Coordinates of C-alpha atoms in Angstrom, one line a residue:
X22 CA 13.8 19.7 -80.9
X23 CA 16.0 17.0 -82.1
X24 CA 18.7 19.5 -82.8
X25 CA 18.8 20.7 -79.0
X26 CA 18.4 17.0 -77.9
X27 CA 21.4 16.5 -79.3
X28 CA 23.3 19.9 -78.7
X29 CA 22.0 19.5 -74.8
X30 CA 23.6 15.7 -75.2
X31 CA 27.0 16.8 -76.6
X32 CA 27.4 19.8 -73.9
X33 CA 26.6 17.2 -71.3
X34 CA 29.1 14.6 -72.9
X35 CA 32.0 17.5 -73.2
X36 CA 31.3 18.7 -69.5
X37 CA 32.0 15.1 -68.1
X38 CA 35.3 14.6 -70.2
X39 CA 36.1 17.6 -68.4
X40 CA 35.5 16.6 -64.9
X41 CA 37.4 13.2 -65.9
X42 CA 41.2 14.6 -64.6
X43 CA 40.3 16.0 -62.0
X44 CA 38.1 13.1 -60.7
X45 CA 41.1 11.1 -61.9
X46 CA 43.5 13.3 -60.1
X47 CA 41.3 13.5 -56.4
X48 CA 41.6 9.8 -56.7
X49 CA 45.3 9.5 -56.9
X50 CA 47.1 8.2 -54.0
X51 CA 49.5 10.2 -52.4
X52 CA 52.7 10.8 -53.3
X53 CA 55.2 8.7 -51.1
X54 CA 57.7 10.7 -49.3
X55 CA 61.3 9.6 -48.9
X56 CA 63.3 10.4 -45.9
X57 CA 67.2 9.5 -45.3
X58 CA 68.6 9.2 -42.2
X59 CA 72.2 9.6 -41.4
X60 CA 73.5 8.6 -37.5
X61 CA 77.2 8.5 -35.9
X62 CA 76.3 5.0 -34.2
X63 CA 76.5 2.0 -35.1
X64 CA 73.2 -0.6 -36.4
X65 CA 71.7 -1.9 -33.2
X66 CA 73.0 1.2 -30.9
X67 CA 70.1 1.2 -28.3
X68 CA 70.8 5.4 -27.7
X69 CA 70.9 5.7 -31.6
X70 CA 68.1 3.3 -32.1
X71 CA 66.0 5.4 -28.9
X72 CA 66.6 9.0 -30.6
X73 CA 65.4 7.8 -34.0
X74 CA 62.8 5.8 -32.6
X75 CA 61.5 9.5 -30.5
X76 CA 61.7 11.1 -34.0
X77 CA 59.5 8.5 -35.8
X78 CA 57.0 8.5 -32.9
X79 CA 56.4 12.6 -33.5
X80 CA 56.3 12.4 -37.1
X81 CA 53.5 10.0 -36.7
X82 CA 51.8 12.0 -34.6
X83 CA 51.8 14.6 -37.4
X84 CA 50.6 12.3 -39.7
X85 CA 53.8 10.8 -41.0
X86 CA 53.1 7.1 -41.2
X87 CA 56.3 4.5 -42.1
X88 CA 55.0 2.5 -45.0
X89 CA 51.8 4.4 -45.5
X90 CA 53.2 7.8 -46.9
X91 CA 56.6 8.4 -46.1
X92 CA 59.7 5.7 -46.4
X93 CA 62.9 5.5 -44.3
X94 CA 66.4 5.5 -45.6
X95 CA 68.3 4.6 -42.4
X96 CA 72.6 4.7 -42.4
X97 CA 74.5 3.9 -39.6
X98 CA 77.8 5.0 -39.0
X99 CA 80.8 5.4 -36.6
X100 CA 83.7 7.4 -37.3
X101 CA 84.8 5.5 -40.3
X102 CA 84.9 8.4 -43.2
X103 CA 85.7 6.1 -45.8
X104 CA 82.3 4.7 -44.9
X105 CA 80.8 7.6 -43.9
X106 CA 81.5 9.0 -47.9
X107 CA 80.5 6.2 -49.7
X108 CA 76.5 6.0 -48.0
X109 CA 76.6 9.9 -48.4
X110 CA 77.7 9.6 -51.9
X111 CA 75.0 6.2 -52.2
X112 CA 72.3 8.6 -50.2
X113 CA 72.5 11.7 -52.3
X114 CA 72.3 9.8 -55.4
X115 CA 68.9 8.6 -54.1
X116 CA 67.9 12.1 -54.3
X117 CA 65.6 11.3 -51.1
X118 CA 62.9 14.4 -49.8
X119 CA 65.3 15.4 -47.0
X120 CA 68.4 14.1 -45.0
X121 CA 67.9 14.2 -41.2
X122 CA 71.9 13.7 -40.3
X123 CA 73.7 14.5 -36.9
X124 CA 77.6 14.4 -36.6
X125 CA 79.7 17.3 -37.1
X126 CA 82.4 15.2 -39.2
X127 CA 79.0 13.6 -41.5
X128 CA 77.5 16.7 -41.9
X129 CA 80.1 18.4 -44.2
X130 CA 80.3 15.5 -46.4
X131 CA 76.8 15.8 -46.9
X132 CA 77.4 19.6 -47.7
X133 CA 79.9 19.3 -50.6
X134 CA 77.7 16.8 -52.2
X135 CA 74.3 18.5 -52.3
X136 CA 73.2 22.1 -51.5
X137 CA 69.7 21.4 -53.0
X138 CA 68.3 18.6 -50.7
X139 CA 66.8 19.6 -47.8
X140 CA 68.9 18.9 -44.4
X141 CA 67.6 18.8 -41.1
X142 CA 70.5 18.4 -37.9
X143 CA 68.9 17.5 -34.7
X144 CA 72.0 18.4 -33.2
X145 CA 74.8 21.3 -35.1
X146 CA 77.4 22.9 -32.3
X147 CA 78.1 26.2 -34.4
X148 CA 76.4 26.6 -37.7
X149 CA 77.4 29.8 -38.6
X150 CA 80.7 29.6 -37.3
X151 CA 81.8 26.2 -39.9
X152 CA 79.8 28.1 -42.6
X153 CA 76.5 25.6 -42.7
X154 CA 74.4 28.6 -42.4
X155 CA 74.3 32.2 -43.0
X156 CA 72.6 33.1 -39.4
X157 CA 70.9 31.0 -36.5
X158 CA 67.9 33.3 -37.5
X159 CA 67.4 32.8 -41.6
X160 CA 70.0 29.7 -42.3
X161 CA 69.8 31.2 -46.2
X162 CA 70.5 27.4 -47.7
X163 CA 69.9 23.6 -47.4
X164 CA 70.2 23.4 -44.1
X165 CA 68.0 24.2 -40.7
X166 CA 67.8 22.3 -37.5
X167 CA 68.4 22.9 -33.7
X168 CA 71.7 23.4 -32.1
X169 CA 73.4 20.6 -29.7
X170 CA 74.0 23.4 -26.7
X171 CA 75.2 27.2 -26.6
X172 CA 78.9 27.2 -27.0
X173 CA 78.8 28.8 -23.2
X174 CA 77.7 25.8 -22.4
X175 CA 81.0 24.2 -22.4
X176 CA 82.2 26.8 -19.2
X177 CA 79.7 25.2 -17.3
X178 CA 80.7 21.7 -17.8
X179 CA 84.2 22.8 -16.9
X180 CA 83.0 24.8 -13.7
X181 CA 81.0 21.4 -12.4
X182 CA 83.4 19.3 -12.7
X183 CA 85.7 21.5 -10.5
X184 CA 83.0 21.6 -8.6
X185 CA 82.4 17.7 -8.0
X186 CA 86.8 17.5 -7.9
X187 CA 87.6 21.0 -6.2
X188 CA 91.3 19.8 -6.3
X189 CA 91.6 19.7 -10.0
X190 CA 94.1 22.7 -11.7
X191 CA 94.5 21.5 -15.0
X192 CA 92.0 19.9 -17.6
X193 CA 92.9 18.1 -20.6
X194 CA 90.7 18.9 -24.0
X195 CA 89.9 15.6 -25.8
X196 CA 88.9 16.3 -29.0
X197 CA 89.8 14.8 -32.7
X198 CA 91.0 17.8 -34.8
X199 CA 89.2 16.4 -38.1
X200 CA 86.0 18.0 -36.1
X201 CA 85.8 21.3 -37.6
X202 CA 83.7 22.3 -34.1
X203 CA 86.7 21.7 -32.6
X204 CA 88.3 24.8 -33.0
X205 CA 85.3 26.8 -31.2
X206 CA 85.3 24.0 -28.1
X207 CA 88.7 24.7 -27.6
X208 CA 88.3 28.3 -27.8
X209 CA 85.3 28.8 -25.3
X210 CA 86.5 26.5 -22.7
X211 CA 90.2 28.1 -22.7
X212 CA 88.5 31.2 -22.3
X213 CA 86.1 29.3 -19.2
X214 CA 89.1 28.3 -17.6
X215 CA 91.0 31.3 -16.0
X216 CA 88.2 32.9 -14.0
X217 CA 87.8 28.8 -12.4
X218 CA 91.8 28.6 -11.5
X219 CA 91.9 26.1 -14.3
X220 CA 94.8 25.5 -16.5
X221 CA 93.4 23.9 -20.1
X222 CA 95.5 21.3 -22.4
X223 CA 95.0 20.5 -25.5
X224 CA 95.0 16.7 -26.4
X225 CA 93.8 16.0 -30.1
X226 CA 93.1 12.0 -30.4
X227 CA 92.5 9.6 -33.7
X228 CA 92.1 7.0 -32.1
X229 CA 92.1 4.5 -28.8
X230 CA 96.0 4.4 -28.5
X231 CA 95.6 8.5 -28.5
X232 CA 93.2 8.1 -25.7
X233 CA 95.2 6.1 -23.3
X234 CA 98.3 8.0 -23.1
X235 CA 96.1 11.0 -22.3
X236 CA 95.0 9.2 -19.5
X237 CA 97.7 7.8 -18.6
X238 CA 100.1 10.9 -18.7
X239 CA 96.9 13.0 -16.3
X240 CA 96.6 10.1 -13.8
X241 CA 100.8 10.5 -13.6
X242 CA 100.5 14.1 -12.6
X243 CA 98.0 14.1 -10.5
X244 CA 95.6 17.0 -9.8
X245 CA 94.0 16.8 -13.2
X246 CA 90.7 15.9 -15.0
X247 CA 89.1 15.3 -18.5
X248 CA 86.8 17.1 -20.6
X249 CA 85.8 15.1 -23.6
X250 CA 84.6 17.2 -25.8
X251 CA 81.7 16.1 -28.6
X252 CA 83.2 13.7 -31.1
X253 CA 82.5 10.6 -33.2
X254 CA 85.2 9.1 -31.9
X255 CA 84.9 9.3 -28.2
X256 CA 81.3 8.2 -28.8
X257 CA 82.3 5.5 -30.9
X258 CA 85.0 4.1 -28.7
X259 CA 82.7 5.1 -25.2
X260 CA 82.9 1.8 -23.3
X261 CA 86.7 2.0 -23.8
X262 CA 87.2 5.5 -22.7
X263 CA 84.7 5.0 -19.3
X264 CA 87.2 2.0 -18.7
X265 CA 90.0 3.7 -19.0
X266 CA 89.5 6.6 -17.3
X267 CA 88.1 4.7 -14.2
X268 CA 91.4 2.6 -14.1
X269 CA 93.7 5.3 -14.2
X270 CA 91.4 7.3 -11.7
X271 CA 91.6 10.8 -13.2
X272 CA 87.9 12.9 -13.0
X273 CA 86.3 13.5 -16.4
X274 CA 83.2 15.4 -17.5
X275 CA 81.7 14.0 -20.9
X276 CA 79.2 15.4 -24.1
X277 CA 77.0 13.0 -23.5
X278 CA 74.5 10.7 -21.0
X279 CA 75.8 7.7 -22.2
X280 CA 79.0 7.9 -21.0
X281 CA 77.8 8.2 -17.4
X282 CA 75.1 5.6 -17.7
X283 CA 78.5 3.2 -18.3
X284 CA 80.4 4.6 -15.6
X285 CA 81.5 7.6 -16.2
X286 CA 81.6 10.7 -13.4
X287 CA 79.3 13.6 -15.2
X288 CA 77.6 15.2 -17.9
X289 CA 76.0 18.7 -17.7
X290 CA 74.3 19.5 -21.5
X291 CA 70.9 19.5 -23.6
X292 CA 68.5 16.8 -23.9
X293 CA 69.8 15.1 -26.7
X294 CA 66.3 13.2 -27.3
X295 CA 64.7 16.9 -27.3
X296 CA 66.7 17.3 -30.7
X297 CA 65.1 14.4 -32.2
X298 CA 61.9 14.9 -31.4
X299 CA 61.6 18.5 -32.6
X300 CA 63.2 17.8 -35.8
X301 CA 60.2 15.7 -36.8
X302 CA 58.4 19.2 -36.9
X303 CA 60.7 21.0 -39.3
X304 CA 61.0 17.6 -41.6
X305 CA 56.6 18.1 -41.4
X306 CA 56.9 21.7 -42.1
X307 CA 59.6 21.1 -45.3
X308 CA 57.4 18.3 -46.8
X309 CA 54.7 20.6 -46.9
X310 CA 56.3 23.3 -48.8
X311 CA 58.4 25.4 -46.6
X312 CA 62.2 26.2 -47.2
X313 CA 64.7 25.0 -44.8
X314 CA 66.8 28.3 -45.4
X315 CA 63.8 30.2 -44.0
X316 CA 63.3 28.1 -40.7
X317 CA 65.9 29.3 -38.2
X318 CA 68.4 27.3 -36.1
X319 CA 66.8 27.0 -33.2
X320 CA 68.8 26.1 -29.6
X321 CA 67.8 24.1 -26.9
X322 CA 64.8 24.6 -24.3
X323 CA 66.2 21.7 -21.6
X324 CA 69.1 21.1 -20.4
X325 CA 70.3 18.3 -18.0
X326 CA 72.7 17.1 -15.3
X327 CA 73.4 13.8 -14.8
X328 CA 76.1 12.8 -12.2
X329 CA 77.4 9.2 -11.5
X330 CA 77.9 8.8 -7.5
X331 CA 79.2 5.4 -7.1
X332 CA 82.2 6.9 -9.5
X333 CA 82.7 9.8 -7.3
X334 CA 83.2 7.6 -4.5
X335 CA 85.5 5.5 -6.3
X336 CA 87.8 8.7 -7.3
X337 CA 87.1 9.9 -3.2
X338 CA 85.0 12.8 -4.2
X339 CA 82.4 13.8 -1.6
X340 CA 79.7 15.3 -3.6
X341 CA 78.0 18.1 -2.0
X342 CA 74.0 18.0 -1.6
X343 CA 73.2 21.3 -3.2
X344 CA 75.0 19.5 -6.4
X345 CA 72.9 15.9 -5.6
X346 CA 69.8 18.5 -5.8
X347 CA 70.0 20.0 -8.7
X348 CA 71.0 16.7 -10.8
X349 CA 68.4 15.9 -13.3
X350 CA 69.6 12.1 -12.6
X351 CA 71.6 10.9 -9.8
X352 CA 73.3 7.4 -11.1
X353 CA 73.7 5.1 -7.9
X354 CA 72.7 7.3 -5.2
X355 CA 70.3 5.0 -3.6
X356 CA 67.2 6.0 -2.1
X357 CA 68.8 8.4 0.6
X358 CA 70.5 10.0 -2.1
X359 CA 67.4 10.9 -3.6
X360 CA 65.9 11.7 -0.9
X361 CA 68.3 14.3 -0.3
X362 CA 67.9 15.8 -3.9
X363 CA 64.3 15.7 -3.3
X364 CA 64.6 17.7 0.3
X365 CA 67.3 20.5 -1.6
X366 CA 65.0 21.1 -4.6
X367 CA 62.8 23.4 -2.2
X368 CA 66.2 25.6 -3.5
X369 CA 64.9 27.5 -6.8
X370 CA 67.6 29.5 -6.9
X371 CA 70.3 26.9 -6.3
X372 CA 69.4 25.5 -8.7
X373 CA 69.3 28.2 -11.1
X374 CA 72.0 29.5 -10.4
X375 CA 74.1 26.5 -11.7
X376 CA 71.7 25.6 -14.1
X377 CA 72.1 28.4 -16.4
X378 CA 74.7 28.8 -19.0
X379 CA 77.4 31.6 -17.1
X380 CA 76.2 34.9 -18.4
X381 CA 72.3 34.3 -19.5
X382 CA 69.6 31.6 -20.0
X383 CA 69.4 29.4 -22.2
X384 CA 66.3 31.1 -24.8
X385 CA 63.1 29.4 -26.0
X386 CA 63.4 29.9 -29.7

């Protein structure tokens, strides 16, 4: 009996050591997460601050919490390369969980320094087309995310703002030529133009200086507007440009809200916000175990117009009410103004008509 006492007491003593790992394991905190972010605007930008602040708030709500089990590895940049390679360079050594980056001159410097890390881009123009993925549907590497706008997008914005300045022939391109999007934003809205009466011009910018005699030679001419196409420089220099163009008086469509909120005429494109927020999901979805390369590109489910009426009357451009109606924000319309839009939004098919990118819908991934 003393025999099996003791065999009973070792077999008990050996199952516990057993159990002692895993015990030791279940009790383990969980491993913190590391998360770098990578912005074209500078520290303190209240739009940059607002889209990263949208993406925080949904990764919360999938249980990402800042300081509890995920950390934040926030870089701020304009359109400074030098800087822009030196925190890449600083960031990828890090070796963080994933890179959330937007910026289509950031991006690629990202690229040639890791194709392991996982990269999310609330915002890519063409993916395929620079060679950041193999297909919108299986990306195949290091890289996933959601796409700024359909490239048809850019026809639209040329065929509103000949709608809010019926008198313009000829549009200038704004664009800096170190964007390697920039080759495809040229293309599409060259190809836009003709059925419009349009006449397109290239003008590739560095800098300020670049900008004003752009301006200044369109204003000259007369007869002639501005698309600024999507850019870290524009962005970068946007109080400037809005200034600009309002002095010299020439009609300009812009890539982003921002511009208008300052002063500037229009802005027909996605919710940029929209980005942000849903690439809190796929940064959820990767930290769980799924590969970026098999989460596909996916585009844009809103889109918005946003048209600034106090600078239309400034330029002497009466804007007509089915435009006022389908505007998904009316900058200094007043109440009548709204009123109006309110009254013309009875319209569905107005609306959709102009609302739609020229030749189908935009898709629901």
């Amino acid at each position: 009996m003393f025999d099996r006492l003791k065999r009973r007491e070792f077999i008990t003593l050996i199952g516990g050591a057993a159990a002692w790992p895993l015990t030791a394991r279940a009790q383990q905190p969980e491993r913190m997460r590391r998360i770098g972010i990578v912005m074209p605007f500078a520290k303190g930008d209240s739009v940059g601050e607002a889209r990263i602040r949208a993406f925080k708030q949904e990764l919360a709500k999938l249980g990402w919490t800042d300081g509890g089990n995920i950390q934040f590895d926030e870089r701020w940049l304009t359109d400074d390369m030098d800087l822009v390679r030196s925190h890449a360079a600083s960031l990828v050594a890090s070796n963080p969980d994933i890179i959330v980056a937007s910026g289509g001159r950031i991006v690629p410097v990202f690229m040639r320094l890791t194709r392991s890390i996982p990269m999310v881009l609330p915002g890519a123009s063409d993916p395929v087309g620079v060679g950041w993925a193999q297909s919108l549907a299986r990306p195949g590497g290091n890289v996933t995310g959601f796409t700024a706008f359909e490239l048809s997008m850019l026809g639209k914005s040329l065929e509103i703002l000949k709608q809010i300045a019926p008198a313009v022939v000829r549009v200038a391109l704004v664009y800096n030529p170190d964007n390697p999007n920039s080759v495809f934003y040229r293309r599409i809205s060259e190809a836009a133009s003709a059925p419009l009466a349009i006449e397109t011009v290239d003008h590739p910018i560095h800098g300020l200086a670049d900008i004003d005699r752009v301006v200044a030679s369109l204003a000259d001419r007369g007869n002639s507007g501005i698309f600024f196409l999507p850019d870290l420089t524009t962005n970068a220099l946007r109080d400037d440009v809005v200034a600009l163009v309002a002095r010299r008086r020439v009609p300009a469509i812009y890539s982003d809200t921002f511009f208008v909120k300052l002063g500037g005429l229009a802005f027909y494109g996605p919710d940029r916000m929209e980005g942000f927020r849903r690439s809190a999901g796929y940064v959820d979805r990767i930290l769980r175990g799924e590969k970026p390369g098999d989460l596909p590109f996916q585009q844009p489910t809103k889109y918005e117009l946003m048209i600034n009426r106090t600078a239309a009357k400034a330029l002497g451009l009466e804007l007509s009410p089915a435009l006022l109606a389908i505007a998904d924000e009316v900058i200094g319309g007043g109440k009548r103004a709204t009123a109006d839009a309110d009254r013309q939004l009875r319209q569905p098919r107005v609306a959709r008509c102009l609302r739609a990118p020229r030749g189908r819908f935009p898709e629901r991934p």
